[in-house]
């Protein structure tokens, strides 16, 4: 079964910054999709902020097994309606991978329910990523650690909920450390956050980074059927209770009436 991956990018810096456009002439989203497509298990497509509905219509999300998200300069330009649509897809069972500065994206903050803030420094320093869960499928094939010669520093504290698993921890040349590979379960959806990926450095051309993202897509894929209405909160009639009961006392709602949302 082929995993259908969709790589979403805001596609802003690639069009406005010479350094970024030279590193990623077709966009970071295209570079990531190309690396994913080298796997026989994955079929990768792309969508960008400038597409109608940001390329994330209900129909397209229904056909997506794993959505990857990269954003930075234009978090606020993403439609709230699209954000809710993406989160509902995750709750229903779609896999989700957030890359680098997507920690401040609307979908990530919505799914985490926290500020998702951190410390940072843009100095092109060396990043060393240590594998903290040696047998985790996302870390398969990358060894005990790998290095990126130039990266932006992200430092603790990272304002997120405690993850299910911490797969990578980063050390930076300036001395800071950061939880760089984190897994979550949100509804029926598997979620992975992966820190590397500053746009002015060739991070997405790195073989180890590509391997991790490919592994993550396979890990995040949930082959089970999607939950049809993940936010439904039905009013269960008395006669449909698992055990026989008799209604007592006054109520706010009539039988079958929707509750307050």
Coordinates of N, CA and C in Angstrom, one line a residue:
X1 N 0.8 -1.2 0.0 CA 0.0 0.0 0.0 C 0.9 1.3 0.0
X2 N 0.7 2.1 -0.9 CA 1.5 3.4 -1.0 C 0.9 4.4 -0.1
X3 N 1.8 5.0 0.7 CA 1.4 6.1 1.6 C 1.4 7.4 0.8
X4 N 0.2 8.1 0.9 CA 0.0 9.3 0.2 C 0.4 10.5 1.1
X5 N 1.6 11.1 0.8 CA 2.1 12.2 1.6 C 1.8 13.5 0.9
X6 N 1.5 14.6 1.6 CA 1.3 15.9 1.1 C 2.3 16.9 1.8
X7 N 3.2 17.5 1.1 CA 4.1 18.4 1.7 C 3.6 19.9 1.5
X8 N 3.3 20.5 2.7 CA 2.7 21.9 2.6 C 3.8 22.9 3.0
X9 N 4.0 23.9 2.1 CA 5.0 25.0 2.4 C 4.4 26.3 2.2
X10 N 4.8 27.3 3.0 CA 4.2 28.6 2.8 C 4.8 29.3 1.6
X11 N 5.9 28.9 1.1 CA 6.5 29.3 -0.2 C 6.6 30.9 -0.2
X12 N 7.2 31.4 0.8 CA 7.4 32.9 0.9 C 8.9 33.2 0.7
X13 N 9.7 32.6 1.6 CA 11.1 33.0 1.5 C 11.8 32.5 0.2
X14 N 11.3 31.4 -0.4 CA 11.8 30.9 -1.6 C 11.6 32.0 -2.8
X15 N 10.6 32.8 -2.6 CA 10.3 33.8 -3.7 C 10.8 35.2 -3.4
X16 N 11.3 35.4 -2.1 CA 11.7 36.7 -1.7 C 13.1 36.8 -1.2
X17 N 13.8 35.7 -1.0 CA 15.1 35.7 -0.4 C 16.1 35.0 -1.4
X18 N 17.1 35.7 -1.8 CA 18.0 35.1 -2.8 C 18.7 33.8 -2.3
X19 N 19.2 33.8 -1.1 CA 19.9 32.7 -0.5 C 19.0 31.5 -0.5
X20 N 17.7 31.7 -0.1 CA 16.8 30.5 0.0 C 16.4 30.0 -1.4
X21 N 16.2 31.0 -2.4 CA 15.8 30.6 -3.7 C 17.0 29.8 -4.4
X22 N 18.2 30.1 -4.1 CA 19.4 29.4 -4.7 C 19.5 28.0 -4.1
X23 N 19.2 27.9 -2.8 CA 19.3 26.6 -2.2 C 18.1 25.7 -2.6
X24 N 17.0 26.3 -2.7 CA 15.7 25.5 -3.1 C 15.0 26.2 -4.2
X25 N 15.5 26.1 -5.4 CA 15.0 26.8 -6.6 C 13.5 26.5 -6.9
X26 N 13.1 25.3 -6.5 CA 11.7 24.9 -6.7 C 10.9 24.9 -5.3
X27 N 11.5 25.4 -4.3 CA 10.9 25.5 -3.0 C 11.3 24.4 -2.1
X28 N 11.3 24.7 -0.8 CA 11.6 23.6 0.2 C 10.6 22.5 0.1
X29 N 9.3 22.8 -0.1 CA 8.3 21.8 -0.2 C 8.6 20.8 -1.3
X30 N 9.1 21.3 -2.4 CA 9.5 20.4 -3.6 C 10.7 19.6 -3.2
X31 N 11.7 20.1 -2.6 CA 12.8 19.4 -2.2 C 12.5 18.2 -1.2
X32 N 11.6 18.5 -0.3 CA 11.2 17.5 0.7 C 10.4 16.4 0.0
X33 N 9.5 16.8 -0.9 CA 8.6 15.9 -1.7 C 9.5 15.0 -2.6
X34 N 10.5 15.6 -3.2 CA 11.4 14.8 -4.0 C 12.1 13.7 -3.3
X35 N 12.6 14.0 -2.1 CA 13.3 13.0 -1.2 C 12.4 11.9 -0.8
X36 N 11.1 12.3 -0.4 CA 10.1 11.3 0.0 C 9.8 10.3 -1.2
X37 N 9.7 10.9 -2.4 CA 9.3 10.1 -3.5 C 10.4 9.0 -3.9
X38 N 11.6 9.1 -3.3 CA 12.6 8.1 -3.6 C 12.3 6.8 -2.9
X39 N 11.4 6.9 -1.9 CA 10.9 5.7 -1.3 C 9.8 5.0 -2.1
X40 N 9.9 3.7 -2.3 CA 8.9 2.9 -3.0 C 7.6 2.9 -2.3
X41 N 7.6 3.2 -1.0 CA 6.4 3.1 -0.2 C 5.6 4.4 -0.1
X42 N 6.2 5.5 -0.7 CA 5.6 6.8 -0.5 C 5.3 7.5 -1.9
X43 N 4.2 8.1 -2.0 CA 3.9 9.0 -3.1 C 3.7 10.4 -2.6
X44 N 4.5 11.3 -3.0 CA 4.5 12.7 -2.4 C 4.0 13.7 -3.4
X45 N 3.2 14.6 -2.9 CA 2.7 15.8 -3.7 C 2.9 17.0 -2.8
X46 N 2.7 18.2 -3.4 CA 2.9 19.5 -2.7 C 1.7 20.4 -2.7
X47 N 1.6 21.3 -1.7 CA 0.6 22.4 -1.7 C 1.3 23.6 -1.0
X48 N 0.9 24.8 -1.4 CA 1.5 26.0 -0.8 C 0.4 26.9 -0.4
X49 N 0.8 27.9 0.4 CA -0.1 28.9 1.0 C -0.9 29.6 -0.1
X50 N -0.2 29.9 -1.2 CA -0.9 30.7 -2.2 C -1.9 30.0 -3.0
X51 N -2.0 28.7 -2.9 CA -3.1 27.9 -3.6 C -4.5 28.3 -3.0
X52 N -5.5 28.1 -3.8 CA -6.9 28.3 -3.3 C -7.1 27.3 -2.1
X53 N -7.6 27.9 -1.0 CA -7.8 27.2 0.3 C -6.5 26.6 0.7
X54 N -5.3 27.3 0.4 CA -4.0 26.8 0.7 C -3.7 25.4 0.2
X55 N -4.4 25.0 -0.8 CA -4.2 23.6 -1.3 C -4.7 22.5 -0.4
X56 N -5.5 22.9 0.6 CA -5.9 22.0 1.6 C -7.4 21.9 1.7
X57 N -8.1 21.5 0.6 CA -9.5 21.3 0.6 C -9.9 20.1 1.4
X58 N -11.1 20.0 1.7 CA -11.6 18.8 2.5 C -11.3 17.5 1.6
X59 N -11.5 17.6 0.3 CA -11.3 16.5 -0.6 C -9.8 16.1 -0.6
X60 N -9.0 17.0 -0.6 CA -7.5 16.7 -0.7 C -7.0 16.1 0.6
X61 N -7.5 16.6 1.7 CA -7.1 16.1 3.0 C -7.6 14.7 3.2
X62 N -8.8 14.4 2.6 CA -9.4 13.0 2.7 C -8.5 12.0 2.0
X63 N -7.8 12.5 1.0 CA -6.9 11.6 0.2 C -5.5 11.7 0.6
X64 N -5.2 12.3 1.8 CA -3.9 12.4 2.3 C -3.7 11.5 3.5
X65 N -2.7 10.7 3.5 CA -2.4 9.8 4.6 C -1.5 10.5 5.7
X66 N -0.6 11.3 5.2 CA 0.3 12.1 6.1 C 0.6 13.5 5.5
X67 N 0.3 14.5 6.3 CA 0.6 15.9 5.9 C 1.8 16.4 6.6
X68 N 2.7 17.0 5.8 CA 3.9 17.6 6.4 C 3.8 19.1 6.2
X69 N 4.2 19.9 7.3 CA 3.9 21.3 7.3 C 5.2 22.1 7.6
X70 N 5.5 23.0 6.7 CA 6.6 24.0 7.0 C 6.1 25.4 6.8
X71 N 6.3 26.2 7.9 CA 5.9 27.6 7.8 C 6.8 28.4 8.7
X72 N 6.8 29.7 8.4 CA 7.7 30.6 9.2 C 7.2 32.0 9.2
X73 N 7.2 32.7 8.1 CA 6.9 34.1 8.0 C 5.5 34.4 7.9
X74 N 4.7 33.5 7.6 CA 3.3 33.8 7.2 C 2.3 32.9 8.0
X75 N 2.6 32.6 9.3 CA 1.7 31.8 10.1 C 0.3 32.4 10.2
X76 N 0.3 33.7 10.3 CA -1.0 34.5 10.5 C -1.8 34.5 9.2
X77 N -1.2 34.2 8.1 CA -2.0 34.3 6.8 C -2.8 33.0 6.6
X78 N -2.6 32.0 7.4 CA -3.3 30.7 7.2 C -4.7 30.9 7.7
X79 N -5.7 30.5 6.9 CA -7.1 30.6 7.3 C -7.4 29.8 8.5
X80 N -8.2 30.4 9.4 CA -8.6 29.6 10.6 C -9.5 28.4 10.2
X81 N -10.3 28.6 9.1 CA -11.1 27.5 8.7 C -10.3 26.3 8.2
X82 N -9.2 26.6 7.5 CA -8.3 25.6 7.0 C -7.6 24.9 8.2
X83 N -7.2 25.7 9.1 CA -6.6 25.1 10.3 C -7.5 24.1 11.0
X84 N -8.7 24.5 11.2 CA -9.7 23.6 11.8 C -9.9 22.3 11.0
X85 N -9.9 22.5 9.7 CA -10.1 21.4 8.8 C -8.9 20.4 8.9
X86 N -7.7 21.0 9.0 CA -6.5 20.1 9.1 C -6.5 19.4 10.5
X87 N -6.9 20.1 11.5 CA -6.9 19.5 12.9 C -7.9 18.4 12.9
X88 N -9.1 18.6 12.3 CA -10.1 17.5 12.3 C -9.6 16.3 11.5
X89 N -8.9 16.5 10.4 CA -8.3 15.4 9.7 C -7.3 14.6 10.6
X90 N -6.5 15.3 11.4 CA -5.6 14.6 12.3 C -6.4 13.9 13.3
X91 N -7.4 14.5 13.9 CA -8.2 13.8 14.9 C -8.9 12.6 14.3
X92 N -9.2 12.6 13.1 CA -9.9 11.5 12.4 C -8.9 10.4 12.0
X93 N -7.6 10.7 12.0 CA -6.6 9.6 11.7 C -5.5 10.0 10.7
X94 N -5.5 11.2 10.2 CA -4.4 11.5 9.3 C -3.1 11.8 10.1
X95 N -2.0 11.3 9.6 CA -0.7 11.6 10.2 C -0.3 13.0 9.9
X96 N 0.5 13.6 10.8 CA 0.9 15.0 10.7 C 2.4 15.1 11.2
X97 N 3.2 15.8 10.3 CA 4.6 16.1 10.7 C 4.8 17.6 10.6
X98 N 5.3 18.2 11.7 CA 5.6 19.6 11.7 C 7.1 19.8 11.7
X99 N 7.6 20.6 10.8 CA 9.0 20.8 10.5 C 9.5 22.2 11.0
X100 N 10.6 22.2 11.8 CA 11.3 23.4 12.2 C 10.4 24.5 12.7
X101 N 10.3 25.6 12.0 CA 9.5 26.8 12.6 C 8.0 26.6 12.5
X102 N 7.5 25.4 12.1 CA 6.1 25.1 12.2 C 5.7 24.9 13.7
X103 N 6.6 25.0 14.6 CA 6.3 25.0 16.0 C 5.3 26.2 16.4
X104 N 5.4 27.3 15.6 CA 4.5 28.4 15.8 C 3.4 28.5 14.8
X105 N 3.2 27.4 14.1 CA 2.1 27.4 13.1 C 0.8 27.2 13.9
X106 N -0.3 27.7 13.2 CA -1.6 27.6 13.8 C -2.0 26.1 14.1
X107 N -1.8 25.2 13.1 CA -2.3 23.8 13.4 C -1.5 23.2 14.6
X108 N -0.2 23.5 14.7 CA 0.6 22.9 15.8 C 0.1 23.4 17.1
X109 N 0.0 24.7 17.2 CA -0.5 25.3 18.5 C -1.9 24.8 18.8
X110 N -2.7 24.7 17.8 CA -4.1 24.2 18.1 C -4.1 22.7 18.6
X111 N -3.2 21.9 18.0 CA -3.1 20.5 18.5 C -2.4 20.4 19.8
X112 N -1.4 21.2 20.1 CA -0.7 21.1 21.4 C -1.5 21.8 22.5
X113 N -2.2 22.9 22.2 CA -2.9 23.6 23.3 C -2.0 24.4 24.2
X114 N -0.8 24.7 23.7 CA 0.2 25.5 24.5 C 0.8 26.5 23.7
X115 N 1.6 27.5 24.3 CA 2.2 28.5 23.5 C 3.3 28.1 22.5
X116 N 3.9 26.9 22.7 CA 4.9 26.4 21.8 C 6.1 27.3 21.6
X117 N 6.4 28.1 22.6 CA 7.5 29.1 22.5 C 8.9 28.5 22.9
X118 N 10.0 29.1 22.5 CA 11.3 28.6 22.7 C 12.3 29.8 22.6
X119 N 13.6 29.5 22.8 CA 14.6 30.5 22.6 C 15.3 30.2 21.3
X120 N 15.9 31.2 20.6 CA 16.5 30.9 19.3 C 17.7 31.9 19.1
X121 N 18.5 31.5 18.1 CA 19.6 32.3 17.6 C 20.0 31.9 16.2
X122 N 20.1 32.8 15.3 CA 20.4 32.6 13.9 C 21.9 32.9 13.7
X123 N 22.8 31.9 13.9 CA 24.2 32.1 13.8 C 24.9 31.0 13.0
X124 N 24.2 30.1 12.3 CA 24.8 29.1 11.5 C 25.7 28.2 12.3
X125 N 25.3 27.9 13.5 CA 26.2 27.0 14.3 C 26.0 25.5 14.1
X126 N 26.9 24.7 14.5 CA 26.8 23.3 14.4 C 25.7 22.7 15.3
X127 N 24.9 21.8 14.8 CA 23.9 21.1 15.6 C 24.2 19.6 15.6
X128 N 24.2 19.1 16.8 CA 24.4 17.6 16.9 C 23.2 17.0 17.4
X129 N 22.6 16.1 16.7 CA 21.3 15.5 17.1 C 21.6 14.1 17.6
X130 N 21.3 13.9 18.9 CA 21.5 12.6 19.5 C 20.2 11.8 19.5
X131 N 20.3 10.5 19.1 CA 19.1 9.6 19.2 C 18.9 9.2 20.6
X132 N 17.7 9.5 21.2 CA 17.4 9.2 22.6 C 16.5 8.0 22.7
X133 N 16.0 7.4 21.6 CA 15.2 6.2 21.6 C 15.8 5.3 20.5
X134 N 16.7 4.5 20.8 CA 17.6 3.8 19.9 C 16.8 2.9 18.9
X135 N 15.7 2.3 19.4 CA 15.0 1.4 18.5 C 13.8 2.0 17.9
X136 N 13.6 3.3 18.0 CA 12.4 3.9 17.4 C 12.5 3.9 15.9
X137 N 11.4 3.6 15.2 CA 11.4 3.5 13.7 C 11.8 4.8 13.0
X138 N 11.5 6.0 13.7 CA 11.8 7.2 13.1 C 13.3 7.4 13.0
X139 N 14.1 6.8 13.9 CA 15.5 7.0 14.0 C 16.3 5.9 13.2
X140 N 15.6 5.0 12.6 CA 16.2 3.9 11.9 C 17.2 4.4 10.8
X141 N 18.4 3.8 10.9 CA 19.4 4.1 9.9 C 20.2 5.3 10.0
X142 N 20.1 6.1 11.1 CA 20.8 7.3 11.3 C 22.0 7.2 12.3
X143 N 22.1 6.1 13.0 CA 23.2 5.9 13.9 C 22.9 6.6 15.3
X144 N 23.8 6.6 16.2 CA 23.6 7.2 17.5 C 23.4 8.7 17.5
X145 N 24.0 9.3 16.5 CA 23.9 10.8 16.4 C 24.3 11.2 14.9
X146 N 23.9 12.4 14.5 CA 24.4 13.0 13.3 C 24.5 14.5 13.5
X147 N 25.3 15.1 12.6 CA 25.6 16.6 12.8 C 25.1 17.3 11.5
X148 N 24.7 18.6 11.8 CA 24.4 19.5 10.7 C 25.4 20.7 10.9
X149 N 26.2 21.0 9.9 CA 27.3 22.0 10.2 C 26.7 23.4 10.4
X150 N 25.6 23.7 9.7 CA 25.0 25.1 9.9 C 23.6 24.9 10.2
X151 N 23.1 25.5 11.3 CA 21.7 25.5 11.6 C 21.4 26.6 12.6
X152 N 20.1 27.0 12.6 CA 19.6 27.9 13.6 C 19.5 27.2 14.9
X153 N 19.8 27.9 16.0 CA 19.6 27.3 17.3 C 18.2 27.5 17.8
X154 N 17.6 26.4 18.3 CA 16.4 26.4 19.2 C 16.9 25.9 20.5
X155 N 16.4 26.6 21.6 CA 16.8 26.2 22.9 C 15.6 26.1 23.9
X156 N 15.8 25.3 24.9 CA 14.9 25.1 25.9 C 14.8 26.4 26.8
X157 N 13.6 26.6 27.5 CA 12.5 25.7 27.5 C 11.6 25.8 26.3
X158 N 11.0 24.7 25.9 CA 10.1 24.6 24.8 C 8.7 24.4 25.3
X159 N 7.8 25.4 25.1 CA 6.5 25.4 25.7 C 5.5 24.5 25.0
X160 N 5.7 23.2 25.2 CA 4.9 22.2 24.6 C 4.4 21.2 25.7
X161 N 3.4 20.4 25.4 CA 3.0 19.3 26.4 C 4.1 18.3 26.4
X162 N 4.2 17.5 27.4 CA 5.2 16.4 27.4 C 4.8 15.4 26.3
X163 N 5.8 15.0 25.5 CA 5.5 14.2 24.4 C 5.4 12.7 24.8
X164 N 4.8 11.9 23.9 CA 4.8 10.5 24.2 C 6.2 9.9 24.2
X165 N 7.0 10.4 23.2 CA 8.4 9.9 23.1 C 9.2 11.1 22.6
X166 N 10.5 11.1 23.1 CA 11.5 12.0 22.6 C 12.5 11.2 21.8
X167 N 12.5 11.4 20.5 CA 13.4 10.6 19.7 C 14.7 11.2 19.4
X168 N 14.8 12.5 19.4 CA 16.1 13.2 19.2 C 16.2 14.4 20.3
X169 N 17.4 14.6 20.7 CA 17.8 15.8 21.5 C 19.0 16.4 20.8
X170 N 18.9 17.7 20.6 CA 20.0 18.5 19.9 C 20.9 19.2 20.9
X171 N 22.1 19.3 20.6 CA 23.1 20.1 21.2 C 23.6 21.1 20.1
X172 N 23.8 22.4 20.5 CA 24.3 23.4 19.6 C 25.6 23.9 20.0
X173 N 26.4 24.4 19.1 CA 27.7 24.9 19.3 C 27.8 25.9 20.4
X174 N 26.8 26.7 20.6 CA 26.7 27.7 21.6 C 26.4 27.2 23.0
X175 N 26.1 25.9 23.1 CA 25.9 25.3 24.4 C 24.5 24.9 24.7
X176 N 23.5 25.4 24.0 CA 22.1 25.1 24.3 C 21.7 23.6 23.9
X177 N 20.7 23.1 24.5 CA 20.1 21.8 24.1 C 18.6 22.0 23.8
X178 N 18.1 21.1 23.1 CA 16.7 21.2 22.7 C 16.1 19.8 22.3
X179 N 14.8 19.6 22.7 CA 14.1 18.4 22.3 C 13.7 18.5 20.9
X180 N 14.4 17.8 20.0 CA 14.3 18.0 18.6 C 13.4 17.0 17.8
X181 N 13.0 15.9 18.4 CA 12.2 15.0 17.7 C 11.2 14.4 18.6
X182 N 9.9 14.8 18.5 CA 8.9 14.5 19.5 C 7.7 13.9 18.8
X183 N 7.1 12.8 19.5 CA 5.9 12.2 19.0 C 4.7 12.5 19.9
X184 N 3.5 12.6 19.3 CA 2.3 12.8 20.0 C 1.2 11.9 19.4
X185 N 0.1 11.7 20.1 CA -1.1 11.2 19.6 C -2.2 12.2 19.8
X186 N -2.9 12.6 18.8 CA -4.0 13.5 18.9 C -5.2 12.9 18.2
X187 N -6.2 12.5 19.0 CA -7.3 11.8 18.5 C -6.8 10.5 17.9
X188 N -7.1 10.2 16.7 CA -6.6 8.9 16.0 C -5.3 9.2 15.2
X189 N -4.8 10.5 15.2 CA -3.7 10.8 14.4 C -2.4 10.8 15.1
X190 N -1.3 10.3 14.4 CA 0.0 10.3 14.9 C 0.7 11.6 14.5
X191 N 1.4 12.3 15.4 CA 2.0 13.6 15.1 C 3.5 13.5 15.5
X192 N 4.3 14.1 14.6 CA 5.8 14.2 14.9 C 6.2 15.6 14.6
X193 N 7.0 16.1 15.6 CA 7.7 17.4 15.4 C 9.2 17.1 15.2
X194 N 9.8 17.7 14.1 CA 11.2 17.6 13.9 C 11.8 18.9 13.7
X195 N 12.8 19.3 14.5 CA 13.3 20.6 14.6 C 14.1 21.2 13.4
X196 N 15.1 20.4 12.8 CA 16.0 21.0 11.8 C 15.2 21.5 10.6
X197 N 15.8 22.6 9.9 CA 15.2 23.0 8.7 C 15.1 24.5 8.4
X198 N 16.1 25.2 9.0 CA 16.1 26.7 8.7 C 16.4 26.9 7.3
X199 N 15.6 27.9 6.7 CA 15.6 28.0 5.2 C 16.9 28.5 4.6
X200 N 17.7 29.2 5.3 CA 19.0 29.7 4.7 C 20.1 28.7 4.7
X201 N 19.9 27.5 5.2 CA 20.9 26.4 5.2 C 20.4 25.2 4.4
X202 N 21.3 24.4 3.9 CA 20.8 23.3 3.0 C 20.4 22.0 3.8
X203 N 19.6 22.2 4.8 CA 19.3 21.1 5.7 C 18.5 20.0 5.0
X204 N 17.5 20.4 4.1 CA 16.7 19.4 3.5 C 17.4 18.7 2.4
X205 N 18.6 19.0 2.1 CA 19.4 18.2 1.2 C 20.3 17.2 1.9
X206 N 20.3 17.3 3.2 CA 21.1 16.4 4.1 C 20.5 15.0 4.1
X207 N 21.3 13.9 3.9 CA 20.8 12.6 3.7 C 20.2 12.1 5.0
X208 N 20.8 12.4 6.2 CA 20.2 12.0 7.5 C 18.8 12.6 7.7
X209 N 18.7 13.9 7.4 CA 17.4 14.6 7.6 C 16.4 14.0 6.7
X210 N 16.8 13.7 5.4 CA 15.8 13.1 4.5 C 15.4 11.7 5.0
X211 N 16.3 11.0 5.6 CA 16.0 9.6 6.1 C 15.0 9.7 7.3
X212 N 15.3 10.7 8.2 CA 14.4 10.8 9.3 C 13.0 11.2 8.9
X213 N 12.8 12.1 7.9 CA 11.5 12.6 7.5 C 10.8 11.4 6.7
X214 N 11.5 10.6 6.0 CA 10.9 9.5 5.3 C 10.5 8.5 6.3
X215 N 11.3 8.2 7.3 CA 10.9 7.3 8.4 C 9.7 7.8 9.1
X216 N 9.6 9.1 9.3 CA 8.5 9.7 10.1 C 7.2 9.6 9.3
X217 N 7.3 9.7 8.0 CA 6.0 9.5 7.2 C 5.5 8.1 7.4
X218 N 6.4 7.1 7.3 CA 5.9 5.7 7.5 C 5.4 5.5 8.9
X219 N 6.1 6.1 9.9 CA 5.6 6.0 11.3 C 4.2 6.6 11.5
X220 N 4.0 7.8 10.9 CA 2.8 8.6 11.1 C 1.6 8.0 10.4
X221 N 1.8 7.2 9.4 CA 0.7 6.7 8.6 C -0.2 5.7 9.5
X222 N -1.5 6.0 9.5 CA -2.4 5.2 10.2 C -3.3 4.5 9.1
X223 N -3.1 3.2 8.9 CA -3.9 2.5 7.8 C -5.3 2.3 8.1
X224 N -5.7 2.5 9.3 CA -7.1 2.3 9.7 C -8.1 3.3 9.0
X225 N -9.3 2.9 8.9 CA -10.3 3.8 8.3 C -10.5 5.1 9.2
X226 N -10.6 6.2 8.6 CA -10.8 7.5 9.3 C -12.0 7.5 10.1
X227 N -12.0 8.2 11.3 CA -13.2 8.4 12.1 C -14.0 9.5 11.3
X228 N -15.3 9.2 11.1 CA -16.1 10.0 10.2 C -16.3 11.4 10.8
X229 N -16.7 11.5 12.1 CA -17.0 12.8 12.7 C -16.2 12.9 14.0
X230 N -14.9 13.3 13.9 CA -14.1 13.2 15.2 C -14.5 14.2 16.2
X231 N -15.2 15.2 15.9 CA -15.6 16.2 16.9 C -17.1 16.1 17.3
X232 N -17.8 15.0 16.9 CA -19.2 14.8 17.2 C -19.4 14.6 18.7
X233 N -20.4 15.2 19.3 CA -20.8 15.1 20.7 C -22.3 14.8 20.8
X234 N -22.7 13.6 20.4 CA -24.1 13.3 20.3 C -24.9 13.2 21.6
X235 N -26.1 13.6 21.6 CA -27.0 13.5 22.7 C -27.6 12.1 22.7
X236 N -27.3 11.2 23.6 CA -27.7 9.8 23.6 C -29.1 9.7 24.2
X237 N -30.1 9.3 23.5 CA -31.5 9.2 24.1 C -31.5 8.2 25.2
X238 N -32.4 8.4 26.1 CA -32.6 7.5 27.3 C -32.8 6.1 26.8
X239 N -33.6 5.9 25.8 CA -34.0 4.6 25.4 C -32.8 3.8 24.7
X240 N -31.7 4.6 24.4 CA -30.5 3.9 23.8 C -29.4 3.7 24.8
X241 N -29.6 4.0 26.1 CA -28.6 3.7 27.1 C -28.3 2.2 27.2
X242 N -27.1 1.8 27.4 CA -26.7 0.4 27.4 C -27.5 -0.4 28.5
X243 N -27.8 0.3 29.6 CA -28.7 -0.3 30.6 C -30.0 0.4 30.7
X244 N -31.1 -0.2 31.0 CA -32.4 0.4 31.1 C -32.5 1.4 32.2
X245 N -32.9 2.6 31.9 CA -33.0 3.7 32.9 C -34.3 4.5 32.6
X246 N -34.7 5.2 33.7 CA -35.8 6.1 33.5 C -35.4 7.5 33.8
X247 N -35.7 8.4 32.9 CA -35.3 9.8 33.1 C -35.9 10.4 34.3
X248 N -35.1 11.2 35.1 CA -35.6 11.8 36.3 C -35.1 13.3 36.3
X249 N -35.9 14.1 36.9 CA -35.5 15.5 37.1 C -35.7 16.3 35.8
X250 N -35.5 17.6 36.0 CA -35.6 18.6 34.9 C -34.4 18.6 34.0
X251 N -34.5 18.9 32.8 CA -33.4 19.0 31.8 C -33.3 20.3 31.1
X252 N -32.1 20.6 30.6 CA -31.9 21.8 29.8 C -32.3 21.5 28.4
X253 N -32.1 20.3 27.9 CA -32.3 20.0 26.5 C -33.5 19.0 26.3
X254 N -34.2 19.2 25.2 CA -35.2 18.3 24.7 C -34.5 17.0 24.1
X255 N -35.2 15.9 24.1 CA -34.6 14.7 23.5 C -34.1 15.0 22.1
X256 N -32.9 14.5 21.8 CA -32.3 14.7 20.5 C -31.8 16.0 20.2
X257 N -31.9 17.0 21.1 CA -31.4 18.4 20.8 C -29.9 18.4 21.0
X258 N -29.3 19.2 20.2 CA -27.8 19.4 20.3 C -27.5 20.1 21.6
X259 N -26.3 19.8 22.1 CA -25.8 20.5 23.3 C -25.1 21.8 22.9
X260 N -24.7 22.5 24.0 CA -24.0 23.7 23.8 C -22.5 23.4 23.4
X261 N -22.0 24.2 22.4 CA -20.6 24.0 21.9 C -19.8 25.2 22.1

